[in-house]
CSV table of C-alpha atoms and ligand atoms in Angstrom, one decimal:
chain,number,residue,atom,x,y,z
A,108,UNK,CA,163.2,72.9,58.3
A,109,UNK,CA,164.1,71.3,54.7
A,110,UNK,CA,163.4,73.0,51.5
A,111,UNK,CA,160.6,70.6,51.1
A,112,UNK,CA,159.3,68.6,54.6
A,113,UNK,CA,157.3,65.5,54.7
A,114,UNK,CA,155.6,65.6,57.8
A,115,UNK,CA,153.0,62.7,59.3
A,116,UNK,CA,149.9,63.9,60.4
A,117,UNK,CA,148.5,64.0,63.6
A,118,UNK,CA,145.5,61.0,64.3
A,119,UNK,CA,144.2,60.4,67.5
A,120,UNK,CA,144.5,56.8,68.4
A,121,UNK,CA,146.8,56.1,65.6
A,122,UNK,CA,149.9,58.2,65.4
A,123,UNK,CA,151.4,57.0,69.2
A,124,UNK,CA,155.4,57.1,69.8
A,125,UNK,CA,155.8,53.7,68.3
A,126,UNK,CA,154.0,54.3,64.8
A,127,UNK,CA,155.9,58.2,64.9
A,128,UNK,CA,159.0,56.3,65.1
A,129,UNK,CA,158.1,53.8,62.2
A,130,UNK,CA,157.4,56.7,59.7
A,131,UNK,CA,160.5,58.6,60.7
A,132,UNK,CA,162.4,55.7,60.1
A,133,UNK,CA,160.3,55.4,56.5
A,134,UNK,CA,161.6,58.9,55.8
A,135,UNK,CA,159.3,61.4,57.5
A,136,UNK,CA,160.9,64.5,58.3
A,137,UNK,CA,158.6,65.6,61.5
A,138,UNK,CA,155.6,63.8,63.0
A,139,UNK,CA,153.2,65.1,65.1
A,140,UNK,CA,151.1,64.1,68.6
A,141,UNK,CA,147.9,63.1,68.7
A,142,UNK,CA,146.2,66.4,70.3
A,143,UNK,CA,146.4,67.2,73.8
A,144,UNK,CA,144.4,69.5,75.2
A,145,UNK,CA,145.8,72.3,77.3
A,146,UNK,CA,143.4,72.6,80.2
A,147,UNK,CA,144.5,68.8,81.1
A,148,UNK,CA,147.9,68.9,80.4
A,149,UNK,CA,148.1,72.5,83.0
A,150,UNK,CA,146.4,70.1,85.4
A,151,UNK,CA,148.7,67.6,84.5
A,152,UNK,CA,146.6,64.7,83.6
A,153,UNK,CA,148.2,61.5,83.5
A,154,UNK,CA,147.2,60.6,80.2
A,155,UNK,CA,147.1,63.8,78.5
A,156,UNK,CA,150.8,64.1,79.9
A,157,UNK,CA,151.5,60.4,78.5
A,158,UNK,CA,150.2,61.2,74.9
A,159,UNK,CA,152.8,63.9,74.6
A,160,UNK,CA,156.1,61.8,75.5
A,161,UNK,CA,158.6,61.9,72.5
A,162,UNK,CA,160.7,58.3,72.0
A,163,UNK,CA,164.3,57.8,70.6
A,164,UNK,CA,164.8,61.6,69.6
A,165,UNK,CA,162.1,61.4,66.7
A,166,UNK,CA,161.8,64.6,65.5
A,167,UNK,CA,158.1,65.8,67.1
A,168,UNK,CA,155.6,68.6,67.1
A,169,UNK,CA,153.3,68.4,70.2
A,170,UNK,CA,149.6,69.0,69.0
A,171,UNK,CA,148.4,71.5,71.6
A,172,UNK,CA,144.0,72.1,71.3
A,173,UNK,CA,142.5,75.1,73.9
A,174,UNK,CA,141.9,78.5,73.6
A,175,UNK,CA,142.9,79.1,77.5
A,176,UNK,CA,146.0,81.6,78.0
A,177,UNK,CA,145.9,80.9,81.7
A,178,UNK,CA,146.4,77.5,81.5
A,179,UNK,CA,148.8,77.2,78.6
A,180,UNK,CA,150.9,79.7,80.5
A,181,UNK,CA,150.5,77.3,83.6
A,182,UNK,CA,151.6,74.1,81.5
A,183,UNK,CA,154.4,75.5,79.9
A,184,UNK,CA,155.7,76.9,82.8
A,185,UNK,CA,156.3,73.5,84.1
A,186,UNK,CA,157.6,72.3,80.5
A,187,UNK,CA,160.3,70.7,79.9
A,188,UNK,CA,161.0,69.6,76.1
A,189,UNK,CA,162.4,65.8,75.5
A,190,UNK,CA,164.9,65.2,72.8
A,191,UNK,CA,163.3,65.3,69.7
A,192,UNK,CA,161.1,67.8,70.6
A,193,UNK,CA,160.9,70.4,67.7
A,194,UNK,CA,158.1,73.2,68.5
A,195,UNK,CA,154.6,73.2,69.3
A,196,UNK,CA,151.3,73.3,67.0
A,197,UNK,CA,148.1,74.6,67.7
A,198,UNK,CA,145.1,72.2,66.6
A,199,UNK,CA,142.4,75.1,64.5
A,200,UNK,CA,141.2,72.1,62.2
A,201,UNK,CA,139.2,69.8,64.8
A,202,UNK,CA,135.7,69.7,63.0
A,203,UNK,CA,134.1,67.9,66.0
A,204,UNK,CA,130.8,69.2,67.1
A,205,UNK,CA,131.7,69.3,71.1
A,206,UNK,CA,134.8,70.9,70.1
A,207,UNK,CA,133.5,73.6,68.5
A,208,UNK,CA,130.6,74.2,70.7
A,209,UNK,CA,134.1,75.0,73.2
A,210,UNK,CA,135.0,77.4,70.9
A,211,UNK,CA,138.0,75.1,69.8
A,212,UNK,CA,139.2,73.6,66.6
A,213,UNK,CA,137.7,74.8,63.6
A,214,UNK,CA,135.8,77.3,65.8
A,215,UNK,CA,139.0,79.2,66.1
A,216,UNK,CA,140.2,80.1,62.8
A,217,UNK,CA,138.4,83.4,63.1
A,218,UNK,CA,139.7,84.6,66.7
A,219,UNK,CA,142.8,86.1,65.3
A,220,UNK,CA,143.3,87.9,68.3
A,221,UNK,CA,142.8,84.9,71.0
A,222,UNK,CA,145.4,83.1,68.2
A,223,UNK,CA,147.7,85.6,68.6
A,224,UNK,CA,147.7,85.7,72.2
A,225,UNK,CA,147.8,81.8,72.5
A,226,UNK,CA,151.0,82.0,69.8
A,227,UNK,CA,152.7,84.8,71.7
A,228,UNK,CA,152.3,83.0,75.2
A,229,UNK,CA,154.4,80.1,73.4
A,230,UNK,CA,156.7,82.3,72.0
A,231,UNK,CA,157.1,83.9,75.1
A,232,UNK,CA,158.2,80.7,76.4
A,233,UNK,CA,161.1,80.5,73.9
A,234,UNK,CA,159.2,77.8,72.0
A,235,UNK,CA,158.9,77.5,68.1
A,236,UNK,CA,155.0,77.4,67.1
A,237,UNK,CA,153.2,76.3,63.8
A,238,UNK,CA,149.4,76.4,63.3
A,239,UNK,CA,147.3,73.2,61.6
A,240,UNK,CA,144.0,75.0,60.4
A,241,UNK,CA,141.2,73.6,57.9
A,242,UNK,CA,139.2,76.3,55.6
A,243,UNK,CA,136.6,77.4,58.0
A,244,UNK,CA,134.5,76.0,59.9
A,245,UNK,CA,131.7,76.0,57.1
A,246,UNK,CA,131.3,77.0,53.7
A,247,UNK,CA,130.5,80.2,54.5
A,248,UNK,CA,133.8,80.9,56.4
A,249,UNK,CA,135.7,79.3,53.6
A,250,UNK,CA,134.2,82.0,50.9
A,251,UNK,CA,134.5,84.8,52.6
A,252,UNK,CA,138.8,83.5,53.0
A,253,UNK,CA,138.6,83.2,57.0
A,254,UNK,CA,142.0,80.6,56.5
A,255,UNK,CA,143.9,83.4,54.7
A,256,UNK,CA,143.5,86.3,57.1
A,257,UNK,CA,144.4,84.1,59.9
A,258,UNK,CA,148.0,83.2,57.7
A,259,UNK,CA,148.3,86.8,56.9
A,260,UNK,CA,147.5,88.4,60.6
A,261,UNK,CA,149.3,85.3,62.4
A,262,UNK,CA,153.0,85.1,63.4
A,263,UNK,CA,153.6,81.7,63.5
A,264,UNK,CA,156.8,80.0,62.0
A,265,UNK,CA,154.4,77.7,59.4
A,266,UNK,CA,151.2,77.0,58.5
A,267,UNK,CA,149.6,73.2,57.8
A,268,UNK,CA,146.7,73.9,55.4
A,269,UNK,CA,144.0,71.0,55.3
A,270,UNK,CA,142.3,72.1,52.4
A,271,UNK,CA,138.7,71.3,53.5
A,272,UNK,CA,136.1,73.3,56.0
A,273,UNK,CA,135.1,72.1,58.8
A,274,UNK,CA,131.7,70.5,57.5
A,275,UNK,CA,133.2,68.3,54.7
A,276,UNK,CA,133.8,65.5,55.2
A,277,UNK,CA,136.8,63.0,53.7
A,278,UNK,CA,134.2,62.2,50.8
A,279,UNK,CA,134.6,65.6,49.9
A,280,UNK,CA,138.0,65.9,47.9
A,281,UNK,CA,140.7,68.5,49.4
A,282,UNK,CA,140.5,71.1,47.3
A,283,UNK,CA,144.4,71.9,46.0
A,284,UNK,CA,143.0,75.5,44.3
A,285,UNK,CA,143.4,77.1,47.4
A,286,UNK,CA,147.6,76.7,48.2
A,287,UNK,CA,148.4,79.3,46.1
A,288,UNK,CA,146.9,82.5,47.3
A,289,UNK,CA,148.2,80.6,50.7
A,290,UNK,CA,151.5,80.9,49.4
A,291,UNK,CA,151.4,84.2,48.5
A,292,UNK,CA,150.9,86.1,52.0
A,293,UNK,CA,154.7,85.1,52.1
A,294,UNK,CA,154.2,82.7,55.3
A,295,UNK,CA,156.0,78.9,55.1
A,296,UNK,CA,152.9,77.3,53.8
A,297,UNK,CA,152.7,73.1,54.2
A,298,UNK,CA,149.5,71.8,52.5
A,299,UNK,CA,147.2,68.5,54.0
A,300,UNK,CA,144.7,66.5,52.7
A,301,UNK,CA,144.8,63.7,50.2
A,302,UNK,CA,148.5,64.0,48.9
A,303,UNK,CA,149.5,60.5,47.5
A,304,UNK,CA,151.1,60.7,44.4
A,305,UNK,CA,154.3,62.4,44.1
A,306,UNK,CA,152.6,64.3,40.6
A,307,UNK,CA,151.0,66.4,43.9
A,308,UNK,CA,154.4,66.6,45.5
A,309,UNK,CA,155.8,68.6,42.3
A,310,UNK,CA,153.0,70.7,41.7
A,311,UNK,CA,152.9,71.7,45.5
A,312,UNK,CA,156.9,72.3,45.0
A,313,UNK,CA,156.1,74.5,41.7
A,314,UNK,CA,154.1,76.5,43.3
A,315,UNK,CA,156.0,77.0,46.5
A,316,UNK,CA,154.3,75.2,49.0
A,317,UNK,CA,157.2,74.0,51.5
A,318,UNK,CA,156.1,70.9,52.5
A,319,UNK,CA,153.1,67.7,52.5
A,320,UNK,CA,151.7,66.4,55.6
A,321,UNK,CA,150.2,63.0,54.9
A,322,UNK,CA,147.9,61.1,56.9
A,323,UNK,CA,145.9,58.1,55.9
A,324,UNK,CA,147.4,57.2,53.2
A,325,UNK,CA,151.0,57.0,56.2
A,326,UNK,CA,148.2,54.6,58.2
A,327,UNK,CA,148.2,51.6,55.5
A,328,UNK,CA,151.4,52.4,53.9
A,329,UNK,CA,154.2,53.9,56.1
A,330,UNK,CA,156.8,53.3,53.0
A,331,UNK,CA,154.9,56.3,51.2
A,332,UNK,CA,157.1,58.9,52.9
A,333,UNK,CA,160.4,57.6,50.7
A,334,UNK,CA,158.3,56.5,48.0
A,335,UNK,CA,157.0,60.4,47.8
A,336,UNK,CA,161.0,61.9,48.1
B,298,FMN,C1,141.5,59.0,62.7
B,298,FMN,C2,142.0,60.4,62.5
B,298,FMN,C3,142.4,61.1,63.6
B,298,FMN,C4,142.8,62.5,63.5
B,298,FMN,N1,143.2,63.1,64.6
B,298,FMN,C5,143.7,64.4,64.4
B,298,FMN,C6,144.3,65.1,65.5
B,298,FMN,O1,144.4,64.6,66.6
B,298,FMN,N2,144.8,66.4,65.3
B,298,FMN,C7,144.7,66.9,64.0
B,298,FMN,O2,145.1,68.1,63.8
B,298,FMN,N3,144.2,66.3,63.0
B,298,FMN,C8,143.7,65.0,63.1
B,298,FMN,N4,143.2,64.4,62.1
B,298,FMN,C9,143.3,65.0,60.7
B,298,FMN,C10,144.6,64.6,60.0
B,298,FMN,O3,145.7,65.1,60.7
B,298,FMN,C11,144.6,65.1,58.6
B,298,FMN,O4,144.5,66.5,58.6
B,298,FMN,C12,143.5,64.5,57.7
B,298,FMN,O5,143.5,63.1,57.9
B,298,FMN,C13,143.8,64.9,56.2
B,298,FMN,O6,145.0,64.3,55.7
B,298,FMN,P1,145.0,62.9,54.8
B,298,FMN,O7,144.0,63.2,53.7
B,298,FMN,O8,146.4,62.8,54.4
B,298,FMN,O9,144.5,61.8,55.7
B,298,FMN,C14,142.8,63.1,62.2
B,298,FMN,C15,142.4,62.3,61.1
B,298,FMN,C16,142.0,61.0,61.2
B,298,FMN,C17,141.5,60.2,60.0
């Protein structure tokens, strides 16, 4: 990883091989898949298994969502990485209401032991693993700091911060306060949500957050990754 990483976010039926490739040539460091969830991809479902494929080497996380050791074991067991492949990153943000009545997404940000058994079975594998969690899945989680003892208890290689819980919506502004008490558990910290300007990009830098991962904003304006370096 660079002392600073500009990373495009993962959105479902917008961030395919083609537009990944666009942004990496626009100067983003990583990209990420749309999610995939694990329970298709151990059964290997043809288009769960297509929404993974990496193109041309561009450096790529694959967005992993379940909660199933079994079947993660199952799927990786049958893994091989493309070029350009460059770890794996469990999904703990998706607010969606069918998702979390599955216990996934946002549901999951308090299980830090079915977390750590999902991170392990990965690392088992020999695979680098990162984490993309939001707040909580409500207020309530967000107060009492649910995000922060998963960073702290968790032993993944980084940690993608989208600074909203799970009820808020993108009305509701990402709330930059909460990056610093992220940064000082001592995990690689990248933050999410909002980040446009480079003004953000330095104060996330002076405060030593490790890198941005920017989403809409990439959707309408792929140039922002070298406009932000
Ligand atoms: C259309 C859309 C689809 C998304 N799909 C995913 C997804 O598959 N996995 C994920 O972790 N986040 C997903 N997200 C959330 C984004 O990765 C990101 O966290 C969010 O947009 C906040 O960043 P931004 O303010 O820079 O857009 C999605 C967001 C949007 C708008």
């Amino acid at each position: 990883m660079k002392d600073f990483e500009l990373m495009l976010a993962p959105m479902e039926n917008h961030t395919g091989p083609e537009f990944r490739e666009v942004c990496y040539r626009k100067g983003a460091d990583s990209t990420f898949t749309e999610m995939a969830r694990i329970s298709a991809l151990s059964r290997n479902n043809k288009s769960t298994v297509e929404k993974i494929q990496i193109v041309r080497s561009v450096p790529t996380y694959i967005q992993l969502i379940g909660s199933n050791e079994k079947e993660l074991e199952k799927f990786l067991d049958n893994f091989t990485p493309q070029k350009g492949f460059v770890g794996f990153n469990l999904n703990l943000g998706c607010p969606s209401p069918d998702m979390i009545q599955s216990g996934l997404g946002c549901a999951l940000i308090k299980r830090i032991s079915k977390v750590t058994k999902l991170v392990k079975v990965i690392q088992d594998h020999q695979y680098p693993v990162s984490i993309k969690l939001r707040l909580g899945m409500n207020a309530f989680e967000k107060k009492k700091k649910v995000y922060l003892t998963l960073i702290k208890e968790v032993n993944a290689d980084f940690f993608i911060v989208h600074a909203r819980h799970g009820k808020e919506t993108y009305h509701d502004p990402a709330d930059f306060t909460v990056y610093q008490e992220c940064v000082n558990t001592g995990k690689v910290i990248i933050a999410n949500g909002d980040i446009k300007t480079k003004d953000q990009i330095d104060y996330l830098k002076s405060i030593g957050v490790r890198g941005a991962m920017i989403g809409r904003v990439a959707i309408k304006n792929p140039d922002v990754f070298n406009e932000l370096k």
